[in-house]
């Protein structure tokens, strides 16, 4: 298992928490909770070694603009593709919007 960490600037934090996906064959889960600072912090635990450049590129594209709320994302990966990662993150943020 490999653990990776990333940080990006963000807007004010949301009020709620969200969960999207499950850890199973070829999938992942995204746990999202408010952060106390104006940052998005991401911790990825993955079963796939050597994919740091892919994760870095994906998150740089998703969080290039500091318009997302300040959250802590915990991502538990079991070999998901970048498309699935983006989908699960979008689902978690959508769940937050529906709560508020």
PDB file of C-alpha atoms in Angstrom:
ATOM      1  CA  UNK A   1       0.000   0.000   0.000  1.00  0.00           C
ATOM      2  CA  UNK A   2       1.151   3.513  -0.757  1.00  0.00           C
ATOM      3  CA  UNK A   3      -0.031   6.727   0.909  1.00  0.00           C
ATOM      4  CA  UNK A   4       0.121  10.058  -0.938  1.00  0.00           C
ATOM      5  CA  UNK A   5      -0.713  13.564   0.303  1.00  0.00           C
ATOM      6  CA  UNK A   6      -1.748  16.697  -1.617  1.00  0.00           C
ATOM      7  CA  UNK A   7      -2.828  20.243  -0.688  1.00  0.00           C
ATOM      8  CA  UNK A   8      -4.659  22.925  -2.711  1.00  0.00           C
ATOM      9  CA  UNK A   9      -6.116  26.371  -1.887  1.00  0.00           C
ATOM     10  CA  UNK A  10      -9.875  26.477  -1.319  1.00  0.00           C
ATOM     11  CA  UNK A  11     -12.938  28.542  -0.532  1.00  0.00           C
ATOM     12  CA  UNK A  12     -14.550  28.562   2.956  1.00  0.00           C
ATOM     13  CA  UNK A  13     -15.427  25.122   4.338  1.00  0.00           C
ATOM     14  CA  UNK A  14     -18.838  23.448   3.989  1.00  0.00           C
ATOM     15  CA  UNK A  15     -20.991  22.383   6.924  1.00  0.00           C
ATOM     16  CA  UNK A  16     -21.498  18.714   6.182  1.00  0.00           C
ATOM     17  CA  UNK A  17     -19.672  15.510   5.423  1.00  0.00           C
ATOM     18  CA  UNK A  18     -20.031  13.082   2.527  1.00  0.00           C
ATOM     19  CA  UNK A  19     -19.118   9.571   1.435  1.00  0.00           C
ATOM     20  CA  UNK A  20     -19.046   8.287  -2.133  1.00  0.00           C
ATOM     21  CA  UNK A  21     -18.212   4.820  -3.379  1.00  0.00           C
ATOM     22  CA  UNK A  22     -16.952   1.711  -1.641  1.00  0.00           C
ATOM     23  CA  UNK A  23     -13.590  -0.002  -1.563  1.00  0.00           C
ATOM     24  CA  UNK A  24     -14.016  -3.108  -3.681  1.00  0.00           C
ATOM     25  CA  UNK A  25     -12.381  -4.693  -6.686  1.00  0.00           C
ATOM     26  CA  UNK A  26     -11.360  -1.873  -9.025  1.00  0.00           C
ATOM     27  CA  UNK A  27     -13.082   0.905  -7.116  1.00  0.00           C
ATOM     28  CA  UNK A  28     -12.539   3.386  -4.331  1.00  0.00           C
ATOM     29  CA  UNK A  29     -14.250   5.396  -1.643  1.00  0.00           C
ATOM     30  CA  UNK A  30     -14.029   9.120  -1.022  1.00  0.00           C
ATOM     31  CA  UNK A  31     -14.654  10.438   2.485  1.00  0.00           C
ATOM     32  CA  UNK A  32     -15.084  14.199   2.644  1.00  0.00           C
ATOM     33  CA  UNK A  33     -15.274  16.405   5.747  1.00  0.00           C
ATOM     34  CA  UNK A  34     -14.922  20.151   6.392  1.00  0.00           C
ATOM     35  CA  UNK A  35     -11.418  21.522   6.946  1.00  0.00           C
ATOM     36  CA  UNK A  36     -10.595  24.216   9.475  1.00  0.00           C
ATOM     37  CA  UNK A  37      -8.365  26.184   7.114  1.00  0.00           C
ATOM     38  CA  UNK A  38      -8.825  27.406   3.543  1.00  0.00           C
ATOM     39  CA  UNK A  39      -7.250  24.336   1.979  1.00  0.00           C
ATOM     40  CA  UNK A  40      -8.202  21.099   0.370  1.00  0.00           C
ATOM     41  CA  UNK A  41      -6.054  18.372   1.836  1.00  0.00           C
ATOM     42  CA  UNK A  42      -6.100  14.968   0.223  1.00  0.00           C
ATOM     43  CA  UNK A  43      -4.752  11.702   1.565  1.00  0.00           C
ATOM     44  CA  UNK A  44      -4.762   8.790  -0.859  1.00  0.00           C
ATOM     45  CA  UNK A  45      -4.182   5.233   0.288  1.00  0.00           C
ATOM     46  CA  UNK A  46      -3.778   3.080  -2.793  1.00  0.00           C
ATOM     47  CA  UNK A  47      -2.965  -0.512  -3.616  1.00  0.00           C
ATOM     48  CA  UNK A  48      -1.296   0.601  -6.865  1.00  0.00           C
ATOM     49  CA  UNK A  49       2.337   1.662  -6.452  1.00  0.00           C
ATOM     50  CA  UNK A  50       4.050   4.195  -8.722  1.00  0.00           C
ATOM     51  CA  UNK A  51       1.025   6.245  -9.822  1.00  0.00           C
ATOM     52  CA  UNK A  52       1.915   9.498  -8.045  1.00  0.00           C
ATOM     53  CA  UNK A  53       2.274  11.445 -11.325  1.00  0.00           C
ATOM     54  CA  UNK A  54      -1.211  10.341 -12.399  1.00  0.00           C
ATOM     55  CA  UNK A  55      -2.753  11.333  -9.053  1.00  0.00           C
ATOM     56  CA  UNK A  56      -0.897  14.677  -9.137  1.00  0.00           C
ATOM     57  CA  UNK A  57      -2.143  15.489 -12.652  1.00  0.00           C
ATOM     58  CA  UNK A  58      -5.720  14.510 -11.817  1.00  0.00           C
ATOM     59  CA  UNK A  59      -5.907  16.627  -8.668  1.00  0.00           C
ATOM     60  CA  UNK A  60      -4.162  19.582 -10.323  1.00  0.00           C
ATOM     61  CA  UNK A  61      -6.885  19.543 -12.974  1.00  0.00           C
ATOM     62  CA  UNK A  62      -9.758  19.112 -10.491  1.00  0.00           C
ATOM     63  CA  UNK A  63      -8.584  21.712  -7.981  1.00  0.00           C
ATOM     64  CA  UNK A  64      -6.727  24.257 -10.148  1.00  0.00           C
ATOM     65  CA  UNK A  65      -9.140  27.018  -9.148  1.00  0.00           C
ATOM     66  CA  UNK A  66      -9.710  27.649  -5.422  1.00  0.00           C
ATOM     67  CA  UNK A  67     -13.508  27.582  -5.836  1.00  0.00           C
ATOM     68  CA  UNK A  68     -14.174  24.279  -4.078  1.00  0.00           C
ATOM     69  CA  UNK A  69     -14.838  24.440  -0.330  1.00  0.00           C
ATOM     70  CA  UNK A  70     -12.065  23.679   2.163  1.00  0.00           C
ATOM     71  CA  UNK A  71     -12.271  19.961   2.889  1.00  0.00           C
ATOM     72  CA  UNK A  72     -10.236  16.973   3.935  1.00  0.00           C
ATOM     73  CA  UNK A  73     -10.539  14.168   1.404  1.00  0.00           C
ATOM     74  CA  UNK A  74      -9.614  10.648   2.424  1.00  0.00           C
ATOM     75  CA  UNK A  75      -9.409   8.430  -0.646  1.00  0.00           C
ATOM     76  CA  UNK A  76      -9.103   4.678  -0.265  1.00  0.00           C
ATOM     77  CA  UNK A  77      -8.237   3.208  -3.656  1.00  0.00           C
ATOM     78  CA  UNK A  78      -8.222  -0.352  -4.906  1.00  0.00           C
ATOM     79  CA  UNK A  79      -7.066   0.252  -8.480  1.00  0.00           C
ATOM     80  CA  UNK A  80      -9.687   2.689  -9.758  1.00  0.00           C
ATOM     81  CA  UNK A  81      -9.138   4.510 -13.045  1.00  0.00           C
ATOM     82  CA  UNK A  82      -8.704   8.324 -13.055  1.00  0.00           C
ATOM     83  CA  UNK A  83     -12.223   8.654 -14.496  1.00  0.00           C
ATOM     84  CA  UNK A  84     -13.719   6.772 -11.555  1.00  0.00           C
ATOM     85  CA  UNK A  85     -11.698   8.890  -9.115  1.00  0.00           C
ATOM     86  CA  UNK A  86     -13.062  12.084 -10.683  1.00  0.00           C
ATOM     87  CA  UNK A  87     -16.600  10.671 -10.613  1.00  0.00           C
ATOM     88  CA  UNK A  88     -16.406   9.700  -6.930  1.00  0.00           C
ATOM     89  CA  UNK A  89     -15.011  13.125  -5.958  1.00  0.00           C
ATOM     90  CA  UNK A  90     -17.813  14.822  -7.927  1.00  0.00           C
ATOM     91  CA  UNK A  91     -20.370  12.577  -6.198  1.00  0.00           C
ATOM     92  CA  UNK A  92     -19.006  13.533  -2.767  1.00  0.00           C
ATOM     93  CA  UNK A  93     -19.182  17.268  -3.546  1.00  0.00           C
ATOM     94  CA  UNK A  94     -22.702  16.820  -4.987  1.00  0.00           C
ATOM     95  CA  UNK A  95     -23.788  15.074  -1.783  1.00  0.00           C
ATOM     96  CA  UNK A  96     -22.504  18.064   0.197  1.00  0.00           C
ATOM     97  CA  UNK A  97     -24.527  20.468  -1.952  1.00  0.00           C
ATOM     98  CA  UNK A  98     -27.681  18.405  -1.463  1.00  0.00           C
ATOM     99  CA  UNK A  99     -27.217  18.485   2.331  1.00  0.00           C
ATOM    100  CA  UNK A 100     -26.866  22.277   2.401  1.00  0.00           C
TER     101      UNK A 100
END
